PDB file of C-alpha atoms and ligand atoms in Angstrom:
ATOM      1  CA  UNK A   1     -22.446  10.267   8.835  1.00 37.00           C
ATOM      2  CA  UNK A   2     -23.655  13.552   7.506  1.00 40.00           C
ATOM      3  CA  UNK A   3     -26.615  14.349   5.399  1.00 41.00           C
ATOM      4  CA  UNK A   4     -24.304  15.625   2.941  1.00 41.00           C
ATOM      5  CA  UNK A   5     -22.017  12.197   2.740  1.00 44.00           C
ATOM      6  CA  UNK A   6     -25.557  10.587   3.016  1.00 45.00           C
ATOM      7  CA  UNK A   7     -26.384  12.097  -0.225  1.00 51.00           C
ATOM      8  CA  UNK A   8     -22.944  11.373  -2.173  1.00 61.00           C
ATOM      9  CA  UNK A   9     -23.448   9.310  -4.937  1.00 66.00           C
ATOM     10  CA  UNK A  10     -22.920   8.234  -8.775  1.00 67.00           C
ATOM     11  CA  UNK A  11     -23.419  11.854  -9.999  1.00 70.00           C
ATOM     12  CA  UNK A  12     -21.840  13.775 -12.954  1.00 72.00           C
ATOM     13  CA  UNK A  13     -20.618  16.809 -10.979  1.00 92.00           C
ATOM     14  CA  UNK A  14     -18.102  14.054  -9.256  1.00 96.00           C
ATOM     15  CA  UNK A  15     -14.496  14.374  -9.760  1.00 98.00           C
ATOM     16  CA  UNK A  16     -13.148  11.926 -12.696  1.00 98.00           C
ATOM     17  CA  UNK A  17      -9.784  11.739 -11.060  1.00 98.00           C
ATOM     18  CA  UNK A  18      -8.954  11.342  -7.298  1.00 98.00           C
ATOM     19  CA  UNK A  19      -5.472  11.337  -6.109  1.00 99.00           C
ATOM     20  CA  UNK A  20      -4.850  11.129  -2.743  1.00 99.00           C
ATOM     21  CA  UNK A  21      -2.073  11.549  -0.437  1.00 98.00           C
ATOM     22  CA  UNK A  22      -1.985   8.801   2.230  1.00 98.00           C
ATOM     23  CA  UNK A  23      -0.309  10.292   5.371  1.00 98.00           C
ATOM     24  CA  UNK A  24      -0.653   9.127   9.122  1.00 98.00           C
ATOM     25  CA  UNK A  25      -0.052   6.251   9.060  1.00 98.00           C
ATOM     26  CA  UNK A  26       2.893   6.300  11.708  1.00 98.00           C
ATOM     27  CA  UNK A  27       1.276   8.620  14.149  1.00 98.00           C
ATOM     28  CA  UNK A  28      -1.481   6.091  14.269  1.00 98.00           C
ATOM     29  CA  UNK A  29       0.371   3.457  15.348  1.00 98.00           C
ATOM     30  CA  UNK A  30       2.434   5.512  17.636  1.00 98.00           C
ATOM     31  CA  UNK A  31      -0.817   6.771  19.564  1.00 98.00           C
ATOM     32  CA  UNK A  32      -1.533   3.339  20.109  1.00 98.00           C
ATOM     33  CA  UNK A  33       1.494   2.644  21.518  1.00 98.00           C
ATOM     34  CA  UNK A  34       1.722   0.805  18.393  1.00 98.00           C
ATOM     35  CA  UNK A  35       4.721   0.464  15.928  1.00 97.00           C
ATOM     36  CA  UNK A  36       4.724   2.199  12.906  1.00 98.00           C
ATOM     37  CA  UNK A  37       4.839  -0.633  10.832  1.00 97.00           C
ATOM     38  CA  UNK A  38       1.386  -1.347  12.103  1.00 98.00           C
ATOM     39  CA  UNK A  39       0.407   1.828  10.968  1.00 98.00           C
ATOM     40  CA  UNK A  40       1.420   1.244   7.780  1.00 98.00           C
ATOM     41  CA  UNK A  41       0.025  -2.433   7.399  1.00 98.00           C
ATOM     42  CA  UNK A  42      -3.443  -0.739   8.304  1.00 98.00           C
ATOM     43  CA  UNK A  43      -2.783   2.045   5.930  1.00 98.00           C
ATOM     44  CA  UNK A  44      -2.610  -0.430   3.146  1.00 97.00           C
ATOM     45  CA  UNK A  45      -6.113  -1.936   4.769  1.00 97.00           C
ATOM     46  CA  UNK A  46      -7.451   1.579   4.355  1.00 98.00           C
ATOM     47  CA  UNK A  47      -6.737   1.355   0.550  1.00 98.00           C
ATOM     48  CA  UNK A  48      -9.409  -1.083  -0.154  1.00 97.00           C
ATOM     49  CA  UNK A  49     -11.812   1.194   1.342  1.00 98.00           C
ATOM     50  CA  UNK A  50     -10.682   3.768  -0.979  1.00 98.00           C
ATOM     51  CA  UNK A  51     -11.045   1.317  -3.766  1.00 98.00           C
ATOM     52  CA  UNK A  52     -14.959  -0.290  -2.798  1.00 98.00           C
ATOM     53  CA  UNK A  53     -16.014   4.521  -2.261  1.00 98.00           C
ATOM     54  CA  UNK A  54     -14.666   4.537  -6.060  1.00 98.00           C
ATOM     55  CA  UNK A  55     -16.057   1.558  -7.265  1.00 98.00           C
ATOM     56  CA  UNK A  56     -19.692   2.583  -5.532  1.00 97.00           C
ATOM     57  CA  UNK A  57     -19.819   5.852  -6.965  1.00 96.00           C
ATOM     58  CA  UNK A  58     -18.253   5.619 -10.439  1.00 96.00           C
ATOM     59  CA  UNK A  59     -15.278   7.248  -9.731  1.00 98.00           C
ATOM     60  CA  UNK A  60     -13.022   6.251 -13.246  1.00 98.00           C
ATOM     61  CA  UNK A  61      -9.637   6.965 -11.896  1.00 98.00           C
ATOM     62  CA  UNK A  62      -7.838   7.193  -8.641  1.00 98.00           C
ATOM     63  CA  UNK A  63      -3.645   7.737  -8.339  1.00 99.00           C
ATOM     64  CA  UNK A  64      -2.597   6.931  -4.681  1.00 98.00           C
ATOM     65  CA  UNK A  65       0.889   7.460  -3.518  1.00 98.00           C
ATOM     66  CA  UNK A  66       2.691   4.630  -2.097  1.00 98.00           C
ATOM     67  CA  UNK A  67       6.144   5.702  -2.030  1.00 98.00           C
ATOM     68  CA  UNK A  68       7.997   8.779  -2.823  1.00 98.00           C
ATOM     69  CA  UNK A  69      11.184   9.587  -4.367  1.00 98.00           C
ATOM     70  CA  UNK A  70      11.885  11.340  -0.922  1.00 98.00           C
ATOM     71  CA  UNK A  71      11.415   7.882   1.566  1.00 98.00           C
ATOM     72  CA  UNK A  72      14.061   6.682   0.509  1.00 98.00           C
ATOM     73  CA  UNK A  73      15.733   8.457   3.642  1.00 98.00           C
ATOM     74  CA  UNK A  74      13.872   6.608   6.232  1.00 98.00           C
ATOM     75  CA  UNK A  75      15.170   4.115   8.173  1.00 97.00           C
ATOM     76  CA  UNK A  76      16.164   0.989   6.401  1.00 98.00           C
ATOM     77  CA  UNK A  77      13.823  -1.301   8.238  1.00 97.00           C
ATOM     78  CA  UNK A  78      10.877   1.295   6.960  1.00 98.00           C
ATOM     79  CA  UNK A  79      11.913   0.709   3.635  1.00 98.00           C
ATOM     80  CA  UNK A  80      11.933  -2.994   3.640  1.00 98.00           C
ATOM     81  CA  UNK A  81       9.103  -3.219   5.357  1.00 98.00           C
ATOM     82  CA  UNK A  82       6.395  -0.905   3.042  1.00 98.00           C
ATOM     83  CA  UNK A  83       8.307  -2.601  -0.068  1.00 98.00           C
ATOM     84  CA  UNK A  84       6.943  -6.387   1.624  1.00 97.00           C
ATOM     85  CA  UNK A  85       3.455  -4.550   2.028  1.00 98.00           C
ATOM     86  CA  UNK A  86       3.553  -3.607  -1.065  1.00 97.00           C
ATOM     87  CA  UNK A  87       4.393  -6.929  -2.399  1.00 97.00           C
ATOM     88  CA  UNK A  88       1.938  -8.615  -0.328  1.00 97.00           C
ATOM     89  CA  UNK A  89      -0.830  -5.704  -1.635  1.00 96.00           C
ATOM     90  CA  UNK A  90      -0.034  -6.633  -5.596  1.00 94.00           C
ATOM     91  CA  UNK A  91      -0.321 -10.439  -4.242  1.00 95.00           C
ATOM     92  CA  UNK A  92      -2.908 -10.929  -2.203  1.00 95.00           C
ATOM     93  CA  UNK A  93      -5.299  -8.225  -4.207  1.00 96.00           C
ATOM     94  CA  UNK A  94      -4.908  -9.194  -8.138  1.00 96.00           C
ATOM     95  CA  UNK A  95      -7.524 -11.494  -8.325  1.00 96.00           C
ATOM     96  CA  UNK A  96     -10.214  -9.244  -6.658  1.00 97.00           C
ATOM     97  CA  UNK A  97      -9.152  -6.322  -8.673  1.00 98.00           C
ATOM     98  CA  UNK A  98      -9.174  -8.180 -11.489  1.00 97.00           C
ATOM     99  CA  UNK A  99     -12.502  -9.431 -10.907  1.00 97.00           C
ATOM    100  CA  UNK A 100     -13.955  -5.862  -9.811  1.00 98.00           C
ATOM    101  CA  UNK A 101     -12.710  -5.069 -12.944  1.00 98.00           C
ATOM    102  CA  UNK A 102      -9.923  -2.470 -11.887  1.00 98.00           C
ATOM    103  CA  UNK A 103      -6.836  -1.858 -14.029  1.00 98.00           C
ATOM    104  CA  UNK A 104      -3.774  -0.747 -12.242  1.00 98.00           C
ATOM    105  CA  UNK A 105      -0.716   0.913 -13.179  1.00 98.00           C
ATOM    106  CA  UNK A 106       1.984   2.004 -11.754  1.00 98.00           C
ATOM    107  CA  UNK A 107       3.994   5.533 -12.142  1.00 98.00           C
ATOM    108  CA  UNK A 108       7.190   6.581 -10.728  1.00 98.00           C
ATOM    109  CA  UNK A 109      10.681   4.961 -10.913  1.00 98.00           C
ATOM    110  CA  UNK A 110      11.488   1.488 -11.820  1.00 98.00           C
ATOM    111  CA  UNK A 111      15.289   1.273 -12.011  1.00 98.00           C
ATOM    112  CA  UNK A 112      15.864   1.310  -7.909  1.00 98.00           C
ATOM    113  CA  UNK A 113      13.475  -1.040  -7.039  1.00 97.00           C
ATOM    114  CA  UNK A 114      14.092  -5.138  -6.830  1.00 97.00           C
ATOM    115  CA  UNK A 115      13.670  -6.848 -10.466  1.00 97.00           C
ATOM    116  CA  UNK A 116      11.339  -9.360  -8.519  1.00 97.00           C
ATOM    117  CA  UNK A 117       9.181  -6.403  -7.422  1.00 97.00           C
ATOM    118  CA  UNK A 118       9.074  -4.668 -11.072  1.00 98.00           C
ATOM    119  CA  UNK A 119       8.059  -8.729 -12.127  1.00 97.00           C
ATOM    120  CA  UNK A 120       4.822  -8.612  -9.942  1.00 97.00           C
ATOM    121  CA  UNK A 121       4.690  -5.011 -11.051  1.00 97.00           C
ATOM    122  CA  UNK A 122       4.233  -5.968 -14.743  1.00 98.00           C
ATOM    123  CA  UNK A 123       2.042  -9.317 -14.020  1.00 97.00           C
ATOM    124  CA  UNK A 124      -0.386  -7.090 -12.087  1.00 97.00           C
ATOM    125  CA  UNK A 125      -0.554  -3.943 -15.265  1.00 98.00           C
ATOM    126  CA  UNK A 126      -0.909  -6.850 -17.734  1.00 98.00           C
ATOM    127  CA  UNK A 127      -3.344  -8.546 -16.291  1.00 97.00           C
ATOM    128  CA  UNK A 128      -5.426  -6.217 -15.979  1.00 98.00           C
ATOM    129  CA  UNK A 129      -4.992  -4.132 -18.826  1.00 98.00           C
ATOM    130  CA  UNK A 130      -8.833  -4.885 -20.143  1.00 98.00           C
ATOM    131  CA  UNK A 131     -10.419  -3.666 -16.857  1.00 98.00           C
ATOM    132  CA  UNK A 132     -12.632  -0.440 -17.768  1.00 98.00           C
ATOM    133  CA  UNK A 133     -14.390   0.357 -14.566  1.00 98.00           C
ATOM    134  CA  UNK A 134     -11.781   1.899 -12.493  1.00 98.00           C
ATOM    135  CA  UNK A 135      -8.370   2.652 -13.342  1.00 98.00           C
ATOM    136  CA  UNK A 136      -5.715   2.455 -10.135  1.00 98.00           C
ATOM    137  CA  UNK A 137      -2.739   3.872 -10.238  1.00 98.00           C
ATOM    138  CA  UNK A 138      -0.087   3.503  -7.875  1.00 98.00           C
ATOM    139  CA  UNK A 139       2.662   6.179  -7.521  1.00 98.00           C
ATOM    140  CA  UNK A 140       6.096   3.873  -6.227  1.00 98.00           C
ATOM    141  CA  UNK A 141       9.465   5.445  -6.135  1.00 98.00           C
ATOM    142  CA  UNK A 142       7.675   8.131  -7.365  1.00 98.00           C
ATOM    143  CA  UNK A 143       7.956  12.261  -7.069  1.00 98.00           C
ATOM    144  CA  UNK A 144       6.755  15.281  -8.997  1.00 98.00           C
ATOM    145  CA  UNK A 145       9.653  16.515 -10.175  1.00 98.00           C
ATOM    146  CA  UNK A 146      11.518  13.332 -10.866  1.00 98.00           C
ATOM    147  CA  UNK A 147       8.979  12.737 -13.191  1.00 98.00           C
ATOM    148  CA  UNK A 148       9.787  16.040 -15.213  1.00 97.00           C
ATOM    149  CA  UNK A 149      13.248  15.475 -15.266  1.00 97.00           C
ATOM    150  CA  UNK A 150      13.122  12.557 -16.479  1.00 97.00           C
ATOM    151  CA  UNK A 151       9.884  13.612 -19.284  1.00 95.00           C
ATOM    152  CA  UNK A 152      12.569  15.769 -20.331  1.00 92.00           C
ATOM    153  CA  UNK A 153      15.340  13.915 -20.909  1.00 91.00           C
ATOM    154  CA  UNK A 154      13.218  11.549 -22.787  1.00 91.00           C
ATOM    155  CA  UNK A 155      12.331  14.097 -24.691  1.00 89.00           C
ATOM    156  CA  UNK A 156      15.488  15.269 -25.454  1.00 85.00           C
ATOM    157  CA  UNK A 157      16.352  12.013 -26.941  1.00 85.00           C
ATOM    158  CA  UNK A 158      13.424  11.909 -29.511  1.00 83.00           C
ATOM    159  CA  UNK A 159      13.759  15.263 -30.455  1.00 73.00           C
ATOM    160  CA  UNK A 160      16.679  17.357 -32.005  1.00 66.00           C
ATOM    161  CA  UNK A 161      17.148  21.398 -30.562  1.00 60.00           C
ATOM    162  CA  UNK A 162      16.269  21.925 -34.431  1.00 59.00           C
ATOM    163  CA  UNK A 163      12.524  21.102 -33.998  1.00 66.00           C
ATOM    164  CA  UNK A 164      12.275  23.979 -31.924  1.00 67.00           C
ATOM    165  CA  UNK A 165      10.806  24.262 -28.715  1.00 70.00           C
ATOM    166  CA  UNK A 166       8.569  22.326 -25.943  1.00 71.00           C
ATOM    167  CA  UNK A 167       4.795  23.024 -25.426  1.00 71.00           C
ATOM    168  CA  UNK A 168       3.500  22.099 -22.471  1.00 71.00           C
ATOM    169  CA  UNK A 169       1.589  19.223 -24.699  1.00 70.00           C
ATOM    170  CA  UNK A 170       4.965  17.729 -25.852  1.00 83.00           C
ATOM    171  CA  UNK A 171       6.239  17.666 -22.183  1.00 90.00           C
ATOM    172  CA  UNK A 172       2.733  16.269 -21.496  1.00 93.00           C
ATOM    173  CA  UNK A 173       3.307  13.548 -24.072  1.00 92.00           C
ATOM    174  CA  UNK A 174       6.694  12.259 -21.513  1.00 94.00           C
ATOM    175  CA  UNK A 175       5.146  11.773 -18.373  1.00 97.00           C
ATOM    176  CA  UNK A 176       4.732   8.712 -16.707  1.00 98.00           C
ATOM    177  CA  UNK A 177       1.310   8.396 -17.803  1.00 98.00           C
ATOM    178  CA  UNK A 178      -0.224  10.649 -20.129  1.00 97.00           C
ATOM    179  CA  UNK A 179      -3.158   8.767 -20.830  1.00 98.00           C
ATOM    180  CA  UNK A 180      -4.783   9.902 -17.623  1.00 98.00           C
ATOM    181  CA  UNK A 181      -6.576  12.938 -17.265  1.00 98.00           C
ATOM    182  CA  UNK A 182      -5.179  15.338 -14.877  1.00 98.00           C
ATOM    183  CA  UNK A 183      -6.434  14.823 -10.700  1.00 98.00           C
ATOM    184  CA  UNK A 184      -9.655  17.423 -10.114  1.00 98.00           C
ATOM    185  CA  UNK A 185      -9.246  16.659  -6.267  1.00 98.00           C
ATOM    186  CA  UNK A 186      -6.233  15.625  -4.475  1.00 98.00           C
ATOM    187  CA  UNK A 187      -7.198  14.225  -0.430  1.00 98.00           C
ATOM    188  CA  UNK A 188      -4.604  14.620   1.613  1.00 98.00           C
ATOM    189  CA  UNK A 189      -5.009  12.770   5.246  1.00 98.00           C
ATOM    190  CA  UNK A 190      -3.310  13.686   8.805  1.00 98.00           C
ATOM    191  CA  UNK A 191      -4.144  17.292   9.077  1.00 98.00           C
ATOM    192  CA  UNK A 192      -1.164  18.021   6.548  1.00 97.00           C
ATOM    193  CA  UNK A 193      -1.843  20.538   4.507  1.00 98.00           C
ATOM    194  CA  UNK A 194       0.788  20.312   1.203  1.00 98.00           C
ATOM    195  CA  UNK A 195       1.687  18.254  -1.950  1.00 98.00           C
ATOM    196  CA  UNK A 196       4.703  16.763  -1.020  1.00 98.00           C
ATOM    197  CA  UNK A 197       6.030  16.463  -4.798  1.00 98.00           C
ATOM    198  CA  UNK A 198       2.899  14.284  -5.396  1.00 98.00           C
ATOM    199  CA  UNK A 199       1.415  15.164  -9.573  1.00 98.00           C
ATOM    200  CA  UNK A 200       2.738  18.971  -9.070  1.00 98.00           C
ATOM    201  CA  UNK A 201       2.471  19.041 -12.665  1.00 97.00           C
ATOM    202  CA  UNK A 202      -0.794  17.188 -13.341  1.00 98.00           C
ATOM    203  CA  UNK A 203      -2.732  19.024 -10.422  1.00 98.00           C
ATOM    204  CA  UNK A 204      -2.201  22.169 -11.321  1.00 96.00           C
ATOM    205  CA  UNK A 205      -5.517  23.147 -11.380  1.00 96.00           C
ATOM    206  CA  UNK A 206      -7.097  20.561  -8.896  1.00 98.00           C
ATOM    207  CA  UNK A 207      -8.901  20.861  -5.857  1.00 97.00           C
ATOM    208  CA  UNK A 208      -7.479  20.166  -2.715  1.00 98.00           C
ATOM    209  CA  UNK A 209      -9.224  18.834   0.523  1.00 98.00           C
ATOM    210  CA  UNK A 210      -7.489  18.084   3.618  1.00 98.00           C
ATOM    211  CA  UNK A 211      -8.807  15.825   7.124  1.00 98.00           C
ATOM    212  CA  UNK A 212      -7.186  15.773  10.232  1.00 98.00           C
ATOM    213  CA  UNK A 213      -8.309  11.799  10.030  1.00 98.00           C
ATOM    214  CA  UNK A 214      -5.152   9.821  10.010  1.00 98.00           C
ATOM    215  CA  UNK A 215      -4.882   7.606   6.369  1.00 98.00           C
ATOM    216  CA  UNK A 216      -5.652   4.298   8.496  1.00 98.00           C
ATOM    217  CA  UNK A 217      -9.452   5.745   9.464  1.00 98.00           C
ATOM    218  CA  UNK A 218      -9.884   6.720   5.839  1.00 98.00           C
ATOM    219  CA  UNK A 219     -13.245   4.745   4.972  1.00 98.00           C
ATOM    220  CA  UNK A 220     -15.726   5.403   2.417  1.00 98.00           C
ATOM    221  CA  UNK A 221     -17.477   7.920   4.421  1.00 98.00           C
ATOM    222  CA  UNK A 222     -14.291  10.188   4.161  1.00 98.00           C
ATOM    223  CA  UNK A 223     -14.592   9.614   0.242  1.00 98.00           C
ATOM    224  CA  UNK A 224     -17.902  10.731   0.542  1.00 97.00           C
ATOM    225  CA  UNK A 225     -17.289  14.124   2.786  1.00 98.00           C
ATOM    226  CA  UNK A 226     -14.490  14.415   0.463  1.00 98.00           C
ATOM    227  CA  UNK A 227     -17.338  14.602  -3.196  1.00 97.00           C
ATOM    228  CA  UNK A 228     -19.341  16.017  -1.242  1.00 97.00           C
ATOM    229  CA  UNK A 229     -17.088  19.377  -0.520  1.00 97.00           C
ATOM    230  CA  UNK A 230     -15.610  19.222  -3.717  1.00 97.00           C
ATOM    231  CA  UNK A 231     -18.998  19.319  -5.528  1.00 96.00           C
ATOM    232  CA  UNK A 232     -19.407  22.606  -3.550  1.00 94.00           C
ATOM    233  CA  UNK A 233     -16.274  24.229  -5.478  1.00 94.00           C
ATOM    234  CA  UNK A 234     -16.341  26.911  -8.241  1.00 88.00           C
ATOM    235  CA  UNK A 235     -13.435  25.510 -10.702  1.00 87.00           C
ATOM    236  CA  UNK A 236     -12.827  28.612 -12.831  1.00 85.00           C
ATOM    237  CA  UNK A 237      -9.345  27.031 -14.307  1.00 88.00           C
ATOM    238  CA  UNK A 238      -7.711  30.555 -14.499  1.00 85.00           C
ATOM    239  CA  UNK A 239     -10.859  32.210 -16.375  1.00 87.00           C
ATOM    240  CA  UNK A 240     -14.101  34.690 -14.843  1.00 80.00           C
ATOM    241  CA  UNK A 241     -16.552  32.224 -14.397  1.00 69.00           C
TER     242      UNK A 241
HETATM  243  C1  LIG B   1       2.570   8.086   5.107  1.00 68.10           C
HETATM  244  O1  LIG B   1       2.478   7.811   6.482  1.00 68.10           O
HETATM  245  C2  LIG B   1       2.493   6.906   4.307  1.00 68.10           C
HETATM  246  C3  LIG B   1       3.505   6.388   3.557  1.00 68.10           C
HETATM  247  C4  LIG B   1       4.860   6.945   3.503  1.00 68.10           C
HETATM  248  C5  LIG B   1       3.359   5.214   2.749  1.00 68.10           C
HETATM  249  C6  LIG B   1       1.971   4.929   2.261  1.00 68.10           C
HETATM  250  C7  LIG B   1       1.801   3.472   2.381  1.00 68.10           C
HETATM  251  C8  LIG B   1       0.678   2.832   2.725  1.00 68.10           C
HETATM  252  C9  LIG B   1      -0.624   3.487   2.909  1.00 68.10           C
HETATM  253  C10 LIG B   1       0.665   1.380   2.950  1.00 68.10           C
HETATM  254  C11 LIG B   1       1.045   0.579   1.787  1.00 68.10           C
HETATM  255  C12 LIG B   1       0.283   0.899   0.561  1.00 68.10           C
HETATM  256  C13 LIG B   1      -0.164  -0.023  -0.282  1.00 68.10           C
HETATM  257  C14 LIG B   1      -0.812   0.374  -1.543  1.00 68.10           C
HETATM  258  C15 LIG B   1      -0.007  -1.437   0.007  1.00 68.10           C
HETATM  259  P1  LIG B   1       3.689   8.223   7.388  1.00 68.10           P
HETATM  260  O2  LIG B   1       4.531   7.040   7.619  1.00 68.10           O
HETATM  261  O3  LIG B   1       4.438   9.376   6.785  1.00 68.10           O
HETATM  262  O4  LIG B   1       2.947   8.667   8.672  1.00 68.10           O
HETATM  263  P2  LIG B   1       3.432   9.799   9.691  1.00 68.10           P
HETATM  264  O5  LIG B   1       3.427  11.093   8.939  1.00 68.10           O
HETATM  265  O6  LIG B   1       2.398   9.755  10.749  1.00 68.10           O
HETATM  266  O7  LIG B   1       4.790   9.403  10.158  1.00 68.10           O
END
């Protein structure tokens, strides 16, 4: 480990919000001579990693993305297979998130996804709606610009053309969850270096880090590289200094 992840730690100059692109996870498996699916079963391993680097250092709020609007087009088995994971994640982790004392919700589409899985979805954001030291969220059926369509049509049906028209704080008011504050760093894994529809909205101003490191590797020494680079940034959020 560096001396600069060495010296990471519960600081006020870390990011609030951390959202973070998990990608890799196939071409891990596949350079094993693995199958993907194993990829992605130690991707989801990689996630409590994530969760223990934000716990340790304070970090209030991370947004992962599980599932995009866009994977849909994989192969069926794919599909199946991350939505079991995923089930299996919200099952086998509630009561150590719970007792951490991690809230997690969920943002993204809920209308093409199994009742059953929406169920668990539900269980897991009510119980643990009280948490306060870390808030999860996890982006399923979920893309950018989904989300604005759809902030808009809700819109649309609470207000009349007669009110006049949209700030950016009204549209604000529609997303999937405007009680977060926007990402200051978005991690990307697997040497990719783009949002993929992933908060394009909300991280309009963040910063954004990329690793080659595949998502499985991701441990809480990446988190740390991760602070530690973005505590190195100038934000000037459009201004001079
Ligand atoms: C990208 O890797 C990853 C995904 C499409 C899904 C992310 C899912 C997980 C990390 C596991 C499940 C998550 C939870 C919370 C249980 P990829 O398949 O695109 O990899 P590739 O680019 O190498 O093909």
């Amino acid at each position: 480990m560096s001396n600069q992840a060495n010296s990471t730690q519960v600081n006020d100059s870390n990011p609030r919000h951390i959202a973070v692109i998990m990608d890799g996870n196939g071409r891990w498996a596949l350079n094993k001579g693995n199958q993907r699916s194993d990829g992605h079963r130690a991707g989801s391993e990689a996630v409590r990693n994530l969760v223990s680097g934000a716990l340790d250092l304070q970090i209030p709020y991370i947004t992962i993305y599980a599932f995009s609007t866009e994977n849909w087009s994989r192969p069926k088995m794919e599909v199946d297979f991350l939505f079991r994971l995923l089930a299996h994640f919200i099952e086998k982790e509630l009561a150590e998130l719970k007792e951490k004392g991690v809230r997690v919700r969920f943002i993204g589409r809920r209308d093409r996804i199994s009742k059953s899985m929406v169920a668990q979805m539900e269980k897991m954001e009510r119980e643990t709606i009280t948490n306060t030291k870390l808030s999860l969220t996890l982006a399923i059926d979920y893309g950018g610009r989904d989300e604005i369509h759809r902030a808009v049509d809700r819109m649309l049906e609470v207000r009349t053309v007669a009110e006049g028209s949209c700030s950016s704080a009204d549209l604000h008011d529609f997303l999937d969850a405007p009680e977060l504050p926007d990402p200051d760093l978005v991690i990307r894994t697997s040497g990719e270096m783009r949002l993929s529809n992933f908060l394009i909205y909300q991280a309009a101003y963040a910063e954004l880090w990329f690793t080659e490191e595949y998502w499985p590797d991701f441990t809480q020494k990446t988190l740390a590289r991760a602070i530690a680079d973005y505590q190195k940034r100038h934000r000037r959020f459009g201004k001079i200094k």
